[in-house]
Short mmCIF file of C-alpha atoms and ligand atoms in Angstrom, two decimals:
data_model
loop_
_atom_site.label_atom_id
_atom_site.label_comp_id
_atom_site.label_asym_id
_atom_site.label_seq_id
_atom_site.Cartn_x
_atom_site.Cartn_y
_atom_site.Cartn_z
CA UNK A 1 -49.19 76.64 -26.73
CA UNK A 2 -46.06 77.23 -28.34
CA UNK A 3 -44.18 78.28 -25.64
CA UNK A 4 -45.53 75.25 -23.32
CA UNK A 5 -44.49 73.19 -26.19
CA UNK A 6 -41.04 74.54 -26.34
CA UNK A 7 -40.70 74.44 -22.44
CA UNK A 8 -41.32 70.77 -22.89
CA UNK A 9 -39.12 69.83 -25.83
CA UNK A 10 -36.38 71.73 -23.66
CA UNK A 11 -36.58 69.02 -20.83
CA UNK A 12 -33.25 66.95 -21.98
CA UNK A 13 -31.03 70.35 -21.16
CA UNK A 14 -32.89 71.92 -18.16
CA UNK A 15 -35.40 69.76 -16.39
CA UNK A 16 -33.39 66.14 -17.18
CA UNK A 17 -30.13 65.59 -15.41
CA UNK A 18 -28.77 65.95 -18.55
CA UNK A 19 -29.47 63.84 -21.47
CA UNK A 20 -30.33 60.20 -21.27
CA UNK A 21 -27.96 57.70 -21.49
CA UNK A 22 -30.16 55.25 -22.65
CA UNK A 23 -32.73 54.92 -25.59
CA UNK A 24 -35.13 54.24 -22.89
CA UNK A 25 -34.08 57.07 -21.35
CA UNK A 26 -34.56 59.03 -24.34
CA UNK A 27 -38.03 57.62 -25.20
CA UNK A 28 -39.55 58.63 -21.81
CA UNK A 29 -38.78 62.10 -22.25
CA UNK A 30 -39.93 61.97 -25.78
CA UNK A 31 -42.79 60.05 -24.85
CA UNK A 32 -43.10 62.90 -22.10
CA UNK A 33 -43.43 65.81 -24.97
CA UNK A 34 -45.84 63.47 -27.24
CA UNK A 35 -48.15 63.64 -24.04
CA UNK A 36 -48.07 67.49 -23.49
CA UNK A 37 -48.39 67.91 -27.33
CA UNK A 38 -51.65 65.84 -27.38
CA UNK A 39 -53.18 68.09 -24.69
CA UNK A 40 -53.10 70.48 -27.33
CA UNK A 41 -54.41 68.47 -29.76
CA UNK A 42 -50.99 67.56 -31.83
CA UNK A 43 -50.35 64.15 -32.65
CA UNK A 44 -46.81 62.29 -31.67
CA UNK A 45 -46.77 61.94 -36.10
CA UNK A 46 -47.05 65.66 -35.83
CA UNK A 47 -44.08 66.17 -34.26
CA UNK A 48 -40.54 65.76 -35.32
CA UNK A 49 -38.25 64.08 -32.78
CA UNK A 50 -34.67 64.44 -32.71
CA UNK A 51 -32.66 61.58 -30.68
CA UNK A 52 -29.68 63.42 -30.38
CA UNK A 53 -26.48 62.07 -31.81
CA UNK A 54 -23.23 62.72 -29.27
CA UNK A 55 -19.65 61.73 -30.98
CA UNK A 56 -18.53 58.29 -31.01
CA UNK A 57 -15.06 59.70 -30.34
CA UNK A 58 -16.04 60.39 -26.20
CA UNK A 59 -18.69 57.61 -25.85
CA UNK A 60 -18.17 54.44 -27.89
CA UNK A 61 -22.41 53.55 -27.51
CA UNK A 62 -23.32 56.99 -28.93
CA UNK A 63 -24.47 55.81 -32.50
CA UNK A 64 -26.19 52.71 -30.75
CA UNK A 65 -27.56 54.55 -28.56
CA UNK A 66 -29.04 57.06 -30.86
CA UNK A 67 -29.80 54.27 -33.39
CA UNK A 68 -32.47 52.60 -30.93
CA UNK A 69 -33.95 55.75 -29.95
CA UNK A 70 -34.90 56.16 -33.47
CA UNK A 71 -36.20 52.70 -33.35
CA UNK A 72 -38.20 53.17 -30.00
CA UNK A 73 -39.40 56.41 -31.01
CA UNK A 74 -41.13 54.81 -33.76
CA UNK A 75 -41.91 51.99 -33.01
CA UNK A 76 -43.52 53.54 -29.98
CA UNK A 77 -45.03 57.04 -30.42
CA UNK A 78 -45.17 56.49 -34.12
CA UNK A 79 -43.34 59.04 -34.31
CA UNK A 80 -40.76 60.89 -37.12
CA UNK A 81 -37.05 61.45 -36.15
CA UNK A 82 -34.22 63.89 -37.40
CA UNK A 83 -30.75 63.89 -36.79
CA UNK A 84 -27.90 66.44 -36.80
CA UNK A 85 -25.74 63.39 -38.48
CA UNK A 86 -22.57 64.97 -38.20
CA UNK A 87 -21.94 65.33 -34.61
CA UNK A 88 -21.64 61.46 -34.58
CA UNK A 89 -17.58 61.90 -35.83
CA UNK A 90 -16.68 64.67 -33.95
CA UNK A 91 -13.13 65.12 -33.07
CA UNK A 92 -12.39 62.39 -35.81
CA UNK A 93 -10.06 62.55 -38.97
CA UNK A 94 -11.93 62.07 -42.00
CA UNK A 95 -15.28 62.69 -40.70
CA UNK A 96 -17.23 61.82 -43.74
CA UNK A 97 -16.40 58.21 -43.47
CA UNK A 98 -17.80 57.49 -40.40
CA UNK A 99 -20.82 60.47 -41.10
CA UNK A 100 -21.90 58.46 -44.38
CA UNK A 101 -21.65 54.83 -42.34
CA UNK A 102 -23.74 56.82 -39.51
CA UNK A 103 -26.36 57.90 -41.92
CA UNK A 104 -26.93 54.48 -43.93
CA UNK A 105 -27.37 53.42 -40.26
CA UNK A 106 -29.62 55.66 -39.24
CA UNK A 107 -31.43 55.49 -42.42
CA UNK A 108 -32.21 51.53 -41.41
CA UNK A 109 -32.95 52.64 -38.32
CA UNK A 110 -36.08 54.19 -39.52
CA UNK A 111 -35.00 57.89 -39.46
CA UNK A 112 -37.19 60.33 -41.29
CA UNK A 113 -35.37 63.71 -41.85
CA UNK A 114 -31.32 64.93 -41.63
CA UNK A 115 -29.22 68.05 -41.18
CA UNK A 116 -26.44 66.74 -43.21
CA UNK A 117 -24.18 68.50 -45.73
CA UNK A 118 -25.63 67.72 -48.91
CA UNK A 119 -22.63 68.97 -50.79
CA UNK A 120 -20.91 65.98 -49.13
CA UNK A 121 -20.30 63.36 -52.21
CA UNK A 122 -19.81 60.32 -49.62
CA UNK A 123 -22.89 61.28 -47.86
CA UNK A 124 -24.90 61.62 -51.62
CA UNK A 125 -23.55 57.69 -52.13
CA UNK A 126 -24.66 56.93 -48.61
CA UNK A 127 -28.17 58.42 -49.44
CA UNK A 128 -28.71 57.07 -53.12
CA UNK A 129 -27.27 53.35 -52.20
CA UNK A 130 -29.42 53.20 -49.05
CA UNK A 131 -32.80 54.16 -51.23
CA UNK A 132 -31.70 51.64 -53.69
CA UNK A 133 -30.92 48.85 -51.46
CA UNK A 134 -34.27 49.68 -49.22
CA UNK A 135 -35.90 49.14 -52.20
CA UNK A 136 -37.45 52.80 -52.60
CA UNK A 137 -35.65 53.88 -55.64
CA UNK A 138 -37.31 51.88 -58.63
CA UNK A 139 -35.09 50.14 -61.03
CA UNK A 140 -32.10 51.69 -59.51
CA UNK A 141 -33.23 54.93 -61.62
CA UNK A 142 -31.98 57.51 -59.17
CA UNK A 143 -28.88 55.53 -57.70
CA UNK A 144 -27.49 55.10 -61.33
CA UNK A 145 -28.13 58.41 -63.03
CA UNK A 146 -26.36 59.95 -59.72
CA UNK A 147 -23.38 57.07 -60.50
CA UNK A 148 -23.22 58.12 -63.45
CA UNK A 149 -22.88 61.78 -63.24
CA UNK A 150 -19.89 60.83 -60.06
CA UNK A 151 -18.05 59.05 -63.09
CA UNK A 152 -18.46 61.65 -65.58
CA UNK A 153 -17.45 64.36 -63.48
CA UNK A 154 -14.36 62.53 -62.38
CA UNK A 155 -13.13 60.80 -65.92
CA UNK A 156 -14.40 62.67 -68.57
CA UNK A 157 -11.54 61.57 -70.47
CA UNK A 158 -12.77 57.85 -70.34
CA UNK A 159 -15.29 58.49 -72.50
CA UNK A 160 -16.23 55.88 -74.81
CA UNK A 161 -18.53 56.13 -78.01
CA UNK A 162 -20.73 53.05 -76.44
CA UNK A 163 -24.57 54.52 -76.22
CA UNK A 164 -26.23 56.18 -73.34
CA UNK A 165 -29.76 55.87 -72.23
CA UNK A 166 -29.69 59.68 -71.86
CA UNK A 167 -28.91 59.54 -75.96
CA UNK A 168 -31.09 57.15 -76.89
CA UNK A 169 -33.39 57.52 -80.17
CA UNK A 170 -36.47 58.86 -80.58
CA UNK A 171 -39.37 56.65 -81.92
CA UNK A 172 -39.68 52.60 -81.22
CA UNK A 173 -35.65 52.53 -80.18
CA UNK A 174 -35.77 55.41 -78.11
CA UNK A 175 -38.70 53.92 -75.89
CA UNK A 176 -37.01 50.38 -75.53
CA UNK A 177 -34.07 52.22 -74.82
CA UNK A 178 -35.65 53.96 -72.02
CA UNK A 179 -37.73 51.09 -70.58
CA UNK A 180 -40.85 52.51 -71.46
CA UNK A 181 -43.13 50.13 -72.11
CA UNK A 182 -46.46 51.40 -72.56
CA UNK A 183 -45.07 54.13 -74.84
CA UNK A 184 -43.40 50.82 -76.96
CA UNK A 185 -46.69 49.50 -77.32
CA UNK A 186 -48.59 52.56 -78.53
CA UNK A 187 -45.78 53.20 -81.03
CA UNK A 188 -45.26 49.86 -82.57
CA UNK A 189 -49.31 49.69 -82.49
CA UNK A 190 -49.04 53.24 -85.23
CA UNK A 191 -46.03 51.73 -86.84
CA UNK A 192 -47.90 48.31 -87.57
CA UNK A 193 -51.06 50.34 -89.13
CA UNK A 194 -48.64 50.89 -92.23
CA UNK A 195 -45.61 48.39 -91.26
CA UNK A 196 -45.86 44.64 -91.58
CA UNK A 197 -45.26 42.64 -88.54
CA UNK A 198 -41.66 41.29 -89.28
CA UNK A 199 -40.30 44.55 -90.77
CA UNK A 200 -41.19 46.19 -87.07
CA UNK A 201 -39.34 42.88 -85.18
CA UNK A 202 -35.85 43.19 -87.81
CA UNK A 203 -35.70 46.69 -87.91
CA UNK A 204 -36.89 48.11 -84.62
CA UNK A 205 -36.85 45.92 -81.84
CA UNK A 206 -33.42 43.61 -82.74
CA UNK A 207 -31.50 46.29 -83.53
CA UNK A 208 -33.04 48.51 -79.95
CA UNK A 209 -32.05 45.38 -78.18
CA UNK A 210 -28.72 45.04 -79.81
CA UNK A 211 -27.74 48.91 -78.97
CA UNK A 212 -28.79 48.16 -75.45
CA UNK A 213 -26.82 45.00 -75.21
CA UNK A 214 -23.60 46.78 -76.71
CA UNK A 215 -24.08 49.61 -73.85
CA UNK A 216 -24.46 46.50 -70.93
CA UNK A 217 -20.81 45.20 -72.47
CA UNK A 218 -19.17 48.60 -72.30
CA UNK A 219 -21.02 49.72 -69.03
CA UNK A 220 -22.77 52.24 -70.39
CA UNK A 221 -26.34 50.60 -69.80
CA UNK A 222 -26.75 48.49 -66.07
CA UNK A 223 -28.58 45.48 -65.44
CA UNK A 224 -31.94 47.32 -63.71
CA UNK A 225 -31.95 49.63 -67.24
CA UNK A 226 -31.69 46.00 -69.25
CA UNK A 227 -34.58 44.65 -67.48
CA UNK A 228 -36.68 47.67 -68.08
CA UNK A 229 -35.66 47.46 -71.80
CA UNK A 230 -36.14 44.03 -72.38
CA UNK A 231 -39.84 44.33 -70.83
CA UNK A 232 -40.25 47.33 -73.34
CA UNK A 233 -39.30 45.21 -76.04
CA UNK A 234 -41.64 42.69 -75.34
CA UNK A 235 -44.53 45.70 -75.14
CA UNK A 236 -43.86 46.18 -78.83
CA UNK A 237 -43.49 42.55 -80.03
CA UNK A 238 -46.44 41.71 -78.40
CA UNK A 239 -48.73 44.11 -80.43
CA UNK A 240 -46.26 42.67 -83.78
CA UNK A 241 -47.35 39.30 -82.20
CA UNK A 242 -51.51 40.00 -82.57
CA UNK A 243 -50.65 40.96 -85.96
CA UNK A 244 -48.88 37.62 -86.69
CA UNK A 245 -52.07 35.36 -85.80
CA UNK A 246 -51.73 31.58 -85.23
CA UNK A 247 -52.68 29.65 -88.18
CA UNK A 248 -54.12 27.13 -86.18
CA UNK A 249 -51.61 24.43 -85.58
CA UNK A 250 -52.39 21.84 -87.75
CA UNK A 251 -49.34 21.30 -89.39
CA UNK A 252 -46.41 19.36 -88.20
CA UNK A 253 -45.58 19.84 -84.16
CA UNK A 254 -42.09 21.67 -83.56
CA UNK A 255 -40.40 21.74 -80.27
CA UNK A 256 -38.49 25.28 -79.15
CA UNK A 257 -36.57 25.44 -75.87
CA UNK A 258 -34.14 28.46 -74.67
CA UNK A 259 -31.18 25.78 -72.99
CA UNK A 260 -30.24 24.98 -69.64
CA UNK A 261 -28.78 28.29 -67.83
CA UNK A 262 -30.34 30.49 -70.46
CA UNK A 263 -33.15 32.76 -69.57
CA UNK A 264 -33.16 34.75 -72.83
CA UNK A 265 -36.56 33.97 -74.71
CA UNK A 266 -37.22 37.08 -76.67
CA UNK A 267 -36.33 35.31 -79.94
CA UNK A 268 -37.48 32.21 -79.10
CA UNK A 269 -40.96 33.63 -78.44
CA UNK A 270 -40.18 35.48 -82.05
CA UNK A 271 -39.54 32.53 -83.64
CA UNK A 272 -42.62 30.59 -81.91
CA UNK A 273 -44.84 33.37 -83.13
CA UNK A 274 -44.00 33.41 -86.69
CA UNK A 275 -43.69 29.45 -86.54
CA UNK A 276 -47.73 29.57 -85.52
CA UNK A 277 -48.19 31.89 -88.13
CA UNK A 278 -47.07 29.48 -90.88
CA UNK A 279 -49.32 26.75 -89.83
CA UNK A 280 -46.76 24.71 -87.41
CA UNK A 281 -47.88 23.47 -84.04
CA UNK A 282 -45.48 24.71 -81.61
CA UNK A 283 -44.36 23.03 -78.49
CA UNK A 284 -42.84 25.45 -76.43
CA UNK A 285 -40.80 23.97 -73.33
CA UNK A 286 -39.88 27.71 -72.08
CA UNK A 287 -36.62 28.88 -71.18
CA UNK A 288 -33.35 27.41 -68.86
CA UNK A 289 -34.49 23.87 -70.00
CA UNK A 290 -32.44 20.86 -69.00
CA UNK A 291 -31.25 18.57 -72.21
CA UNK A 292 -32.85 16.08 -70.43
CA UNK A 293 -36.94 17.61 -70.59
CA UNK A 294 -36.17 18.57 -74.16
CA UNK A 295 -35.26 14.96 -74.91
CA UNK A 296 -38.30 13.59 -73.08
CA UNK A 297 -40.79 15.85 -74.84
CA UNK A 298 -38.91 14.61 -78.21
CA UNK A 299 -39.42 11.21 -77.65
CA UNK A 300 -42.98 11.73 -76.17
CA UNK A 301 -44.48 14.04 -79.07
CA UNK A 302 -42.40 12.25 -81.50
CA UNK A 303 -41.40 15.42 -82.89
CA UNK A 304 -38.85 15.32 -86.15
CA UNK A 305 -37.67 18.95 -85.21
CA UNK A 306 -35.99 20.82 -82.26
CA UNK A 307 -35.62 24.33 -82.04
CA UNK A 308 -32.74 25.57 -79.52
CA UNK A 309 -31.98 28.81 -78.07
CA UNK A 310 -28.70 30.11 -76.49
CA UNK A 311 -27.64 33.82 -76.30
CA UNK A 312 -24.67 33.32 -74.15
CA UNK A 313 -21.07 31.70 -74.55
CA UNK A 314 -21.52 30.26 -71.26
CA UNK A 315 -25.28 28.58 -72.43
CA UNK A 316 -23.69 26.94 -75.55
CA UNK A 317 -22.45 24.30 -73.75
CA UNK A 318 -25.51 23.24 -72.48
CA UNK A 319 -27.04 23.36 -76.12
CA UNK A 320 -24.30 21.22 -77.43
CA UNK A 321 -25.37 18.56 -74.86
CA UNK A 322 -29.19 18.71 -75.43
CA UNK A 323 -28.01 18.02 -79.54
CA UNK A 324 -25.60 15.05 -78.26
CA UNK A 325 -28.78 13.68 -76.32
CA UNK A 326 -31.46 13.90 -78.89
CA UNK A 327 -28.70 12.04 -81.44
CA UNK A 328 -27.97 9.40 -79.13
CA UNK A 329 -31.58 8.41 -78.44
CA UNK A 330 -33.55 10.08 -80.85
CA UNK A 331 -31.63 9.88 -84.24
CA UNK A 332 -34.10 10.94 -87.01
CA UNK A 333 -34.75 14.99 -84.70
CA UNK A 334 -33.14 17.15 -86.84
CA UNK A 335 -32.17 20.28 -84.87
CA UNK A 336 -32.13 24.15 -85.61
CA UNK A 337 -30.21 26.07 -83.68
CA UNK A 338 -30.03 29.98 -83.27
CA UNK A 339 -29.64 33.11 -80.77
CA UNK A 340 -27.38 35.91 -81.31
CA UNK A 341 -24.56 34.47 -79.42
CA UNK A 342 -24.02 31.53 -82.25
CA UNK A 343 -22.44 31.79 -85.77
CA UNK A 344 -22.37 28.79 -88.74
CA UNK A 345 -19.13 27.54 -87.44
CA UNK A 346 -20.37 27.31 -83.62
CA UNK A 347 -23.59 25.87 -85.18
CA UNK A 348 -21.63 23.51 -87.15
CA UNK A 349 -18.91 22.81 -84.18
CA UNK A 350 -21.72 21.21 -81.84
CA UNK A 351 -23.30 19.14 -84.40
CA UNK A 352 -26.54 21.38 -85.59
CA UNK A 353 -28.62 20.57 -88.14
CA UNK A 354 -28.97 23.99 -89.32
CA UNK A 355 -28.39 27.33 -88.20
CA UNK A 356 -31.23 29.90 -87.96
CA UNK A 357 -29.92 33.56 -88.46
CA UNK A 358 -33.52 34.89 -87.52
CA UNK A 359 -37.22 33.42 -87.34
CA UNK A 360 -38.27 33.91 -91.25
CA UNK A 361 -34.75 31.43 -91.72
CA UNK A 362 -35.99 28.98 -89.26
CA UNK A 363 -39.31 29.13 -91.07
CA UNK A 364 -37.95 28.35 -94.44
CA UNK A 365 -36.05 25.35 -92.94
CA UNK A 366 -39.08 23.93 -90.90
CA UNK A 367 -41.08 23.49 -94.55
CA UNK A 368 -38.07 21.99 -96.04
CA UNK A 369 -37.82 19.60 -93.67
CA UNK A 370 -41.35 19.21 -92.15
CA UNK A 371 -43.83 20.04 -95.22
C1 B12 B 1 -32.67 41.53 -73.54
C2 B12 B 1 -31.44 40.94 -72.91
C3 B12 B 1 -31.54 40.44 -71.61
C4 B12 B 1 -32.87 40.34 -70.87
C5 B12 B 1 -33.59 39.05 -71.34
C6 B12 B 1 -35.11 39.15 -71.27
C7 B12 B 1 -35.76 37.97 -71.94
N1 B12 B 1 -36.87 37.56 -71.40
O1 B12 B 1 -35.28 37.44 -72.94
C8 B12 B 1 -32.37 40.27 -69.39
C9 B12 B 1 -32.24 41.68 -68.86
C10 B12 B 1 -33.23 39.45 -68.44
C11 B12 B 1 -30.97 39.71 -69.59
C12 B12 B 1 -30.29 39.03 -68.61
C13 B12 B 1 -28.97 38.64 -68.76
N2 B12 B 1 -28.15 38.88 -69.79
CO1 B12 B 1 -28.77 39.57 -71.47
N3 B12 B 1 -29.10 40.41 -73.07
C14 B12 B 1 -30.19 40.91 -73.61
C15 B12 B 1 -29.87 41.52 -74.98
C16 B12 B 1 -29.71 43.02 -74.81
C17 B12 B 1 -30.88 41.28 -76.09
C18 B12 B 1 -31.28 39.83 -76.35
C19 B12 B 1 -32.49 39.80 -77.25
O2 B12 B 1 -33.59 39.54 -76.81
N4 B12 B 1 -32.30 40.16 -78.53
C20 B12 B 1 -33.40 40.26 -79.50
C21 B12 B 1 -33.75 38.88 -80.05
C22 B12 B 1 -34.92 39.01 -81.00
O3 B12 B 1 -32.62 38.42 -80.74
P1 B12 B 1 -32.16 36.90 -80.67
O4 B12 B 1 -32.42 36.29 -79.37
O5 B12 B 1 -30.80 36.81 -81.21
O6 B12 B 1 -33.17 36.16 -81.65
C23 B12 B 1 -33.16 36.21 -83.05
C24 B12 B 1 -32.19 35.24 -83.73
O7 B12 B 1 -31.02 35.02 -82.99
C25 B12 B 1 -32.98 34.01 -83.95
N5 B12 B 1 -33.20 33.07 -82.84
C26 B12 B 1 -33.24 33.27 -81.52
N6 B12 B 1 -33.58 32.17 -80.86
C27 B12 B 1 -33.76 31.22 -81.75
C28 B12 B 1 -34.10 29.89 -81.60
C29 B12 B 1 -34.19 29.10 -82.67
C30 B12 B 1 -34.59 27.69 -82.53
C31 B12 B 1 -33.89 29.62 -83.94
C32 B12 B 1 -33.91 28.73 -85.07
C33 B12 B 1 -33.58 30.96 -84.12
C34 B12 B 1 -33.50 31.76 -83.02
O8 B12 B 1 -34.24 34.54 -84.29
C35 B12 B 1 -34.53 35.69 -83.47
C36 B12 B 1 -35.35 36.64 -84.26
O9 B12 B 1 -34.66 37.18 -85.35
C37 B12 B 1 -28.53 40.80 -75.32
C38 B12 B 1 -27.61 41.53 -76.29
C39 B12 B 1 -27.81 41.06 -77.71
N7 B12 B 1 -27.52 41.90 -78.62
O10 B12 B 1 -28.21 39.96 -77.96
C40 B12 B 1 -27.94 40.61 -73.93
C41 B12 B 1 -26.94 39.47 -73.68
C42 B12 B 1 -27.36 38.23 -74.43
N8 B12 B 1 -27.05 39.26 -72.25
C43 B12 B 1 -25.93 39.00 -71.69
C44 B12 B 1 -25.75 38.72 -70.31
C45 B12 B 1 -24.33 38.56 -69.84
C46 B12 B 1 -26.85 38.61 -69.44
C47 B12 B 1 -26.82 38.26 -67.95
C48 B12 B 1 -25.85 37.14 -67.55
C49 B12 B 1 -26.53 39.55 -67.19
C50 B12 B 1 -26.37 39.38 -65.71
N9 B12 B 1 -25.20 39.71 -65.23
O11 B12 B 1 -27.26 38.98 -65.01
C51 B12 B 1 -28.29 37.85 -67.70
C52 B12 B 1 -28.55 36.39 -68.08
C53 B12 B 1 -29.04 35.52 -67.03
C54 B12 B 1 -29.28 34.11 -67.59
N10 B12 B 1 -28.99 33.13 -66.79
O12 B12 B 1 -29.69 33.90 -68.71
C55 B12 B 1 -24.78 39.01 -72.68
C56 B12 B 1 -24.26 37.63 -73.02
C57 B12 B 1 -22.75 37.67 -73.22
C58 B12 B 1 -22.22 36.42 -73.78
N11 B12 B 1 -21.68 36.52 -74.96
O13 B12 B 1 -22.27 35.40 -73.19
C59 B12 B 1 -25.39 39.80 -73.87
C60 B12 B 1 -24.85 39.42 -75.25
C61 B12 B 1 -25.13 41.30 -73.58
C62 B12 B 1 -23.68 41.68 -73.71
N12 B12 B 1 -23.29 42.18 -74.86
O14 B12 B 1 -22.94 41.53 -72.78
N13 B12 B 1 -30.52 39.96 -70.83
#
């Protein structure tokens, strides 16, 4: 069987005229093997199928042509494809430019399998950012641990003391350092048997959040890890949240909002949870909300307090025009501001009522006001 198998698969250099110019050329003599194969029982998905790459340096279709006979052969045979990627810059300076560029390429293309050099760094980017744009490496995981290594190798020197995922804590921080949210909720779940609710919030998850955040400003921590973090984060205040039970709402309504072009609402939701807790009724209008919806819910509730949210420079702006709506048309709102972005002064500069430093602050100045 073998060696009728290997007589076939040797039909592009002896029976052929040579090898196909075309993909459809190519596809009839793979489609040509698939058929002897199946007379001894192999399937086409059985068999791996190599389209042949020739150098773009004597024929200027060669990677096309190669690319759709990747593309035919699956699409067709449902079949699996390897390349000997190289041979595409042949005769070339540089050859790893155009090998990487080849590969990403035939990557799309659908191709299964490579003999590549794996020592090659530009064909290791080519591979991880391929898997991460396709989608197949989750969070970006693989794609920035490699980037990561490529910059430590080559600056070791730029070094900064800004934290690492790789050196995160053990414990509560450790596991919303790493993302891990399932592990966040079973360990703030055993912290809260002995802990109280707010003492896990201020001392575990604000200051987990605030190493991350640091690392994401020096470029220690990326955007995918953030995410991951942030979701962990919520794993944990979530159990602190079932410890923190509504009182029932039938005190005085409060509106919270995070602000136009904000989508931060881990402290909002902080603040709405302890808020419940102490009795008020809590109308929460979300997160990225226009001045204009937080005035209308104002006027429509008839609320005398406003809770606003901003974490970032470029979201205070929008907070300072929700306060100059609500004081144009709804003069006796009093509004609380907060978010770690804002300070007294910035508080103070866009016309707050009060500034919040955290949700047991906003608390106290709710019953002040409201009680
Ligand atoms: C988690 C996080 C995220 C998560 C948010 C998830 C979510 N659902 O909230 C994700 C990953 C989605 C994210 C996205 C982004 N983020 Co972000 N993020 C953070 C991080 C690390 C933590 C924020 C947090 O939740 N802290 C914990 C909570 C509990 O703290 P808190 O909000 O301050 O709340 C407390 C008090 O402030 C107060 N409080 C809060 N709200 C309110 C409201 C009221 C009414 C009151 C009275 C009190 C109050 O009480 C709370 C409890 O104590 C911060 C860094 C940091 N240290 O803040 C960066 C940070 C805010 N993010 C930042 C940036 C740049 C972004 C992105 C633009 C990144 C990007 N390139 O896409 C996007 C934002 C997109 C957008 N349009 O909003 C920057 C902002 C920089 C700046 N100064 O402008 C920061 C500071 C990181 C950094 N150092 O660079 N982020």
């Amino acid at each position: 069987m073998a060696r009728s198998l290997a007589a076939s698969t040797s039909e592009f250099a002896h029976r052929q005229t040579g090898i196909p110019a075309t993909a459809e050329g190519r596809l009839a003599v793979a489609s040509r093997i698939a058929q002897r194969a199946a007379q001894y029982g192999i399937g086409a998905h059985d068999l791996i199928f190599d389209p042949l790459a020739l150098t773009i340096s004597a024929d200027a279709s060669a990677a096309r042509v190669a690319l759709e006979t990747i593309r035919l052969i699956r699409a067709r045979l449902g079949a699996p494809c390897s390349l000997g990627i190289s041979n595409i810059s042949f005769g070339l300076p540089n050859r790893d430019f155009v090998t990487s560029a080849f590969f990403t390429m035939a990557l799309s293309a659908g191709l299964a399998a490579a003999i590549m050099n794996p020592f090659s760094l530009e064909m290791q980017k080519a591979y991880r950012s391929y898997m991460a744009l396709a989608g197949l490496d989750e969070s970006c995981r693989d794609y920035i641990a490699f980037a990561q290594g490529v910059e430590a190798r080559s600056a070791p020197a730029a070094q900064t003391g800004a934290p690492r995922r790789s050196d995160a804590p053990d414990g509560l921080e450790g596991a919303i350092a790493k993302g891990l949210a399932a592990d966040a909720a079973r360990i703030a779940a055993a912290l809260l048997e002995t802990g109280d609710p707010l003492s896990l919030i201020n001392e575990h998850i604000v200051p987990a959040l605030d190493i991350m955040g640091r690392g994401f400003e020096e470029k220690t921590v990326f955007l995918p890890q953030l995410l991951m973090s942030a979701e962990a984060a919520k794993a944990a205040f979530e159990e602190a949240r079932k410890k923190l039970p509504s009182a029932g709402g039938a005190g005085p309504a409060v509106i919270l909002a995070t602000v136009k072009g904000d989508i931060h609402d881990i402290g909002k939701n902080i603040v709405k949870a302890l808020m419940e807790n102490y009795g008020f009724q809590v109308v929460d209008l979300g997160r990225d909300v226009p001045p204009e919806a937080v005035l209308e819910a104002a006027v429509r509730r008839n609320v005398l307090l406003v809770g606003l949210s901003a974490l970032m420079t470029t979201t205070v702006p929008a907070m300072a025009e929700t306060i100059r709506l609500l004081r144009e048309n709804k003069p006796d709102v009093r509004v609380v501001v907060g978010g770690a972005v804002l300070t007294q002064k910035y508080a103070d500069m866009i016309g707050a009522d009060h500034y919040a430093k955290n949700a047991m602050d906003t608390v106290r100045f709710a019953e002040k006001l409201l009680k």
